[in-house]
Coordinates of C-alpha atoms in Angstrom, one line a residue:
X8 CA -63.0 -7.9 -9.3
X9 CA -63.0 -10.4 -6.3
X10 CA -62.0 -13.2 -7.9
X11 CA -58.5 -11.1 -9.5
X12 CA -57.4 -9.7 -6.2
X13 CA -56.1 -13.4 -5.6
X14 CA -53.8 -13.2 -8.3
X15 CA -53.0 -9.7 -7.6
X16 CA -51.5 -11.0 -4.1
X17 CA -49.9 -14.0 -5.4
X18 CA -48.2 -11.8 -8.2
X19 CA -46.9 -9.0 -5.2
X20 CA -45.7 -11.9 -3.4
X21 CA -43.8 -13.7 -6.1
X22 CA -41.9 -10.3 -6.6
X23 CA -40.8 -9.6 -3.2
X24 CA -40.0 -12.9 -3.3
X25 CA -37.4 -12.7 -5.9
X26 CA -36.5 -9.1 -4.7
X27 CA -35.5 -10.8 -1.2
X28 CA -33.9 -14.0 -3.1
X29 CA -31.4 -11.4 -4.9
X30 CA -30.9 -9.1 -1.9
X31 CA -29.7 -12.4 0.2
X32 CA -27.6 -14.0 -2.6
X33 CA -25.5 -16.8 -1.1
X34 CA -22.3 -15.8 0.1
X35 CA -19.2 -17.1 -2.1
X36 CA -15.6 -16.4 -1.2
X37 CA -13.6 -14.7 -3.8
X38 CA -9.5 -14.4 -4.9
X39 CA -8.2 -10.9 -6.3
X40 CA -4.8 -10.5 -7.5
X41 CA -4.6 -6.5 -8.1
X42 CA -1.5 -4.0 -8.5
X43 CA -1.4 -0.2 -7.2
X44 CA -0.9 1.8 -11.0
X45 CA -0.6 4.9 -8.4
X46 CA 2.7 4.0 -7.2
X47 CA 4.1 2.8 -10.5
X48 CA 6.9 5.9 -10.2
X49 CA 9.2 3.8 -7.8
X50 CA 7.9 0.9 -7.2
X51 CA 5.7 -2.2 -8.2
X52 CA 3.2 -3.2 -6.0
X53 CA 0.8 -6.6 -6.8
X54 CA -1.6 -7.7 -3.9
X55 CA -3.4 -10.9 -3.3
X56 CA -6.5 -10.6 -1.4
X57 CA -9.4 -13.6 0.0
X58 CA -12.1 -13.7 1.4
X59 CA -12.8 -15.0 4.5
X60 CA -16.5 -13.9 5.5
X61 CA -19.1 -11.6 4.4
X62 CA -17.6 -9.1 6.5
X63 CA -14.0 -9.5 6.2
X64 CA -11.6 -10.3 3.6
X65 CA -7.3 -10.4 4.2
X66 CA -4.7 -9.0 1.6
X67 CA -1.2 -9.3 1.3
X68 CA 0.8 -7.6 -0.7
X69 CA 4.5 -7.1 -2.2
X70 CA 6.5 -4.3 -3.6
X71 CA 9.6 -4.3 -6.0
X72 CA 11.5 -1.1 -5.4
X73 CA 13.3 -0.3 -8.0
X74 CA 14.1 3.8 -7.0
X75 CA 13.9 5.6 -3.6
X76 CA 13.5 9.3 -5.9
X77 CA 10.5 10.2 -3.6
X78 CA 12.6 10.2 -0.6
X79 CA 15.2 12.1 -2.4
X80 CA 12.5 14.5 -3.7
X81 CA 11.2 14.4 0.1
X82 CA 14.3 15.4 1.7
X83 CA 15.9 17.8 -1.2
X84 CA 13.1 19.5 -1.9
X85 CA 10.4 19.4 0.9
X86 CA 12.0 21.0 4.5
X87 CA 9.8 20.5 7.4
X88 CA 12.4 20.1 9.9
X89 CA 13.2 16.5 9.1
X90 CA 16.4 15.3 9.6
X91 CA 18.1 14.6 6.3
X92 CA 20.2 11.2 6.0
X93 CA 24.2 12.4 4.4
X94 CA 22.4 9.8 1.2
X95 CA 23.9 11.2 -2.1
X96 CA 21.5 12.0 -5.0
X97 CA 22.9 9.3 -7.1
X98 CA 22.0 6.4 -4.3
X99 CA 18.9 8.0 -3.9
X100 CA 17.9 7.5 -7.5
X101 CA 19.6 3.6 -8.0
X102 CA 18.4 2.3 -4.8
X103 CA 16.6 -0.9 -5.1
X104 CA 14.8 -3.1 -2.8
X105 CA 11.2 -4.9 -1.4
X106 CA 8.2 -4.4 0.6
X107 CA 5.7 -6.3 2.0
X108 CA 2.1 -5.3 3.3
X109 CA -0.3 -7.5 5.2
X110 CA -4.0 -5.6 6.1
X111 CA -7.4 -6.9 7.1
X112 CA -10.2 -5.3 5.2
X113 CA -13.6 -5.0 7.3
X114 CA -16.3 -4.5 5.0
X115 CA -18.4 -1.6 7.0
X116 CA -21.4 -1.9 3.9
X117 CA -22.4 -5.0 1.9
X118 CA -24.3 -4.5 -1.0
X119 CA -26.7 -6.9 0.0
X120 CA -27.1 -9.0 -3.6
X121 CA -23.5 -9.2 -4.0
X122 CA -22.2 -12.6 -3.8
X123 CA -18.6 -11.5 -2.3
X124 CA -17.1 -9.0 0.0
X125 CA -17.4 -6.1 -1.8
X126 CA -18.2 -2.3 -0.8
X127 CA -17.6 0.2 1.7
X128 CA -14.6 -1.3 3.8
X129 CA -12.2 -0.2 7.2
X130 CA -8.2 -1.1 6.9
X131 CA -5.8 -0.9 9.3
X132 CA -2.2 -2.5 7.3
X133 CA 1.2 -3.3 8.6
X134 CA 3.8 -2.8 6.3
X135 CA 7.5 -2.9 5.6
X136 CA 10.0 -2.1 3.5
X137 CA 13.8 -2.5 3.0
X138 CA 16.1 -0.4 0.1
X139 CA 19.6 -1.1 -0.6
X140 CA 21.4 2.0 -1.9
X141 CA 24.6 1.5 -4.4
X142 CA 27.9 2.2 -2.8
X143 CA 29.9 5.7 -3.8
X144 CA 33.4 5.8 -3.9
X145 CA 35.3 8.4 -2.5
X146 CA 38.7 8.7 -3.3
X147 CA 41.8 10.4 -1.7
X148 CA 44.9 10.2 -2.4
X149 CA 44.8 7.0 -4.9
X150 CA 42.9 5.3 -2.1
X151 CA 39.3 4.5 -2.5
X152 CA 36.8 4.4 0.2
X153 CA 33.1 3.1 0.2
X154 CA 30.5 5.1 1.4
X155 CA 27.2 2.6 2.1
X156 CA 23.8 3.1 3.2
X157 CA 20.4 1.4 3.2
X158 CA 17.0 1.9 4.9
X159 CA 14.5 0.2 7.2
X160 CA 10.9 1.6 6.9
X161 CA 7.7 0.6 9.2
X162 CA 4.5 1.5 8.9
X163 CA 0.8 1.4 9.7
X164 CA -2.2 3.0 7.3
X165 CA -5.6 3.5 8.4
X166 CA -7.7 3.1 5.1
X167 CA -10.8 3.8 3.9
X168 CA -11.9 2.2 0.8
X169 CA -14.8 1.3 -1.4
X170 CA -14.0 -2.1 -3.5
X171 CA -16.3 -2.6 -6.8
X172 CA -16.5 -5.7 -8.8
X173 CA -17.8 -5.7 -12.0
X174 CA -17.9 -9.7 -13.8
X175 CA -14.2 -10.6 -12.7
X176 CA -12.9 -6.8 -13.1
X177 CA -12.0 -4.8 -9.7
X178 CA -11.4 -1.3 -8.8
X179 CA -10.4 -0.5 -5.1
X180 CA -10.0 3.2 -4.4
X181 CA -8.8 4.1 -1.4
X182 CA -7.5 7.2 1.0
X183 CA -6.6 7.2 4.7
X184 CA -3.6 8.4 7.1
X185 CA -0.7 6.0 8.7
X186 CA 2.3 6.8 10.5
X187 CA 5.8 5.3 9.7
X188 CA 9.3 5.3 11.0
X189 CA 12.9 5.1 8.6
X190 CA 15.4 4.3 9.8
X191 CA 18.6 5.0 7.6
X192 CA 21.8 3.4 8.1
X193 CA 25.3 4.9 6.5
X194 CA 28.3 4.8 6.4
X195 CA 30.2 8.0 5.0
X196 CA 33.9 9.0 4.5
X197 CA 35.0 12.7 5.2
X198 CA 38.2 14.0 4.5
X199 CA 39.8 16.3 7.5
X200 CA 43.3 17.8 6.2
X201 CA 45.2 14.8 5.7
X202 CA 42.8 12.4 7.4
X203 CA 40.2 10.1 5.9
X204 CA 37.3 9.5 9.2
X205 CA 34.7 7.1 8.7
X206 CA 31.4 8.4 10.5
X207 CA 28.8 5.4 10.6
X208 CA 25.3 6.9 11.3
X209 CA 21.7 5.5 12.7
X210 CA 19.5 7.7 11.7
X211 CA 15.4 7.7 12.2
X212 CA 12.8 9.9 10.7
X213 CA 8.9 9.4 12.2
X214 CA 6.8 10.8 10.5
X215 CA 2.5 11.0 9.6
X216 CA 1.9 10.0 6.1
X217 CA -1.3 10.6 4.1
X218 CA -2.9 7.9 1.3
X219 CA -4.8 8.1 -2.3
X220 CA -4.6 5.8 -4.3
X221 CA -6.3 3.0 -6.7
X222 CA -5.9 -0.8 -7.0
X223 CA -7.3 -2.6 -10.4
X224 CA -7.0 -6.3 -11.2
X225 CA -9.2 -9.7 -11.4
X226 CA -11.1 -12.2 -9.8
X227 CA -9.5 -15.4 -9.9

């Protein structure tokens, strides 16, 4: 009995050994190229994020607009008291334009064997965005005049998140709040009587916005 309780030891030790060796796996900083499938109704959205410590990781990101129907959805069919942009359905639905997004992800809880920033994570992002509507004619008395808008939109989200990496697959659901501000810019033509008058508008719109949402893509 005496002379196994040696072994016993040595064998108790080797395994919280190795335990501790694959809880403290050496940090490795990691590349993921990911898109949002969540927003794929108006727009395109591909992020690139890296690592930069254990604790902290940036991503960028870029949009391709390639419809503004939630804001027309938003502002025909949702009234809260907004103030509604003179935007026509039509230039609602064929506006086109980009985005771009830059956030700093604090990882708040490390899973302690993985090997890159990966788990429970805090992120504030900055983001903005910039839609060119199509021009609508308007015509009065054989004479054609151009009504013209487009939009400014800026933003901050608060996110939370949990990013999971399984061999060089991610998943990176997220929710959170933000606030943003759109600014619409537009030109319209109104006929009074006999007169064509041209009213050029500035509008804004602030407003809270609220975030859910999934990003999926590969470690590079």
């Amino acid at each position: 009995m005496k002379r196994t309780l040696p072994f016993f030891f040595l064998f108790v030790s080797a395994g919280l050994t190795a335990a501790a060796q694959q809880n403290d796996a050496p940090f490795i900083k990691g590349t993921y190229l990911k898109v949002n499938p969540t927003t794929i109704i108006n727009e395109l959205d591909i992020y690139l994020e890296q690592d930069l410590s254990e604790k902290l990781s940036l991503e960028l990101g870029i949009s391709g607009i390639y419809t503004d129907y939630p804001d027309y959805v938003f502002f025909k069919r949702i009234d809260i008291g907004q103030r509604k942009p003179g935007i026509s359905t039509e230039q609602f639905v064929e506006g086109r334009g980009l985005g771009f997004r830059a956030g700093l992800k604090w990882y708040l809880f490390r899973r302690q064997s993985a090997s890159n920033a990966q788990g429970t994570y805090f992120q504030p992002v900055l983001f903005y965005k910039r839609v060119f509507y199509p021009d609508a004619d308007v015509n009065f008395e054989n004479t054609v005049y151009v009504n013209s808008a487009d939009k400014h939109v800026y933003g901050i989200q608060f996110l939370l998140g949990r990013q999971i990496k399984r061999n060089k697959y991610i998943l990176d659901p997220y929710l959170g709040i933000g606030i943003r501000g759109k600014q619409y810019k537009y030109t319209n033509h109104t006929i009074n009587g006999t007169s064509i008058t041209a009213e050029h508008n500035d509008l804004w719109n602030i407003l809270p916005s609220v975030h859910l949402g999934i990003k999926i893509g590969l470690s590079l």
